[in-house]
Amino acid sequence: GDSVTQMEGPVTLSEEAFLTINCTYTATGYPSLFWYVQYPGEGLQLLLKATKADDKGSNKGFEATYRKETTSFHLEKGSVQVSDSAVYFCALSDQAGTALIFGKGTTLSVSS
Amino acid sequence: EAEVAQSPRYKITEKSQAVAFWCDPISGHATLYWYRQILGQGPELLVQFQDESVVDDSQLPKDRFSAERLKGVDSTLKIQPAELGDSAMYLCASSSIVNAEAFFGQGTRLTVV
């Protein structure tokens, strides 16, 4: 079945450092790909998405490019802030209306 | 901004007791999901509704869990009897027919003692 694999955390960075969180997927079709962020004690918030190959999703300085050839959707940010500390989830959906399948999450901790 | 509403935010219950969670999706969203998130893990789907119909409940432990969405709007998830292993965050999400992205509520943190 479909699945998502994320790099294990925690990822610990200093403020203004470059961030990469790796995500690869397995899917039979052409899924839509997502990054969600979860702050402590809260639900998940959509960070960005991409619906087809070579699409780049971006939001709040975060970016991820849908790479079909490597089945990847790595999350990047050029300069992290303390406020970016959270858990980040990569997810896929086979098609509109199907439930999201999530990775296990990667905890990011940014210190000043 | 429209939000998915869930209540309660926190629930502590004793083993073998019944517990219920409520979710009100974003207005107009036909699809509603209940996910369970164990600490340190990603959310896992329990049940998916399309309007009032169950689309997928293959991962719902039906001997103790039930879910309903009678009028195709708000939904209730029930556990009876609760077990220690049910301690988790229960997340409700909704989406429109057109887009795949799901919008999540703040969740209900359940602790079974």
PDB file of C-alpha atoms in Angstrom, chain B residues 29 43 49 69-70 75 81 88-89:
ATOM      1  CA  HIS B  29     -17.153  20.161   3.666  1.00  0.00           C
ATOM      2  CA  PRO B  43      -1.985  10.415  12.630  1.00  0.00           C
ATOM      3  CA  PHE B  49     -17.322   9.885   6.064  1.00  0.00           C
ATOM      4  CA  ARG B  69     -22.506  11.544  11.239  1.00  0.00           C
ATOM      5  CA  LEU B  70     -26.274  11.380  11.181  1.00  0.00           C
ATOM      6  CA  SER B  75     -19.917  13.825  13.976  1.00  0.00           C
ATOM      7  CA  PRO B  81     -15.262   0.505  27.022  1.00  0.00           C
ATOM      8  CA  ALA B  88      -3.947   9.320  22.391  1.00  0.00           C
ATOM      9  CA  MET B  89      -4.882  12.500  20.557  1.00  0.00           C
TER      10      MET B  89
END
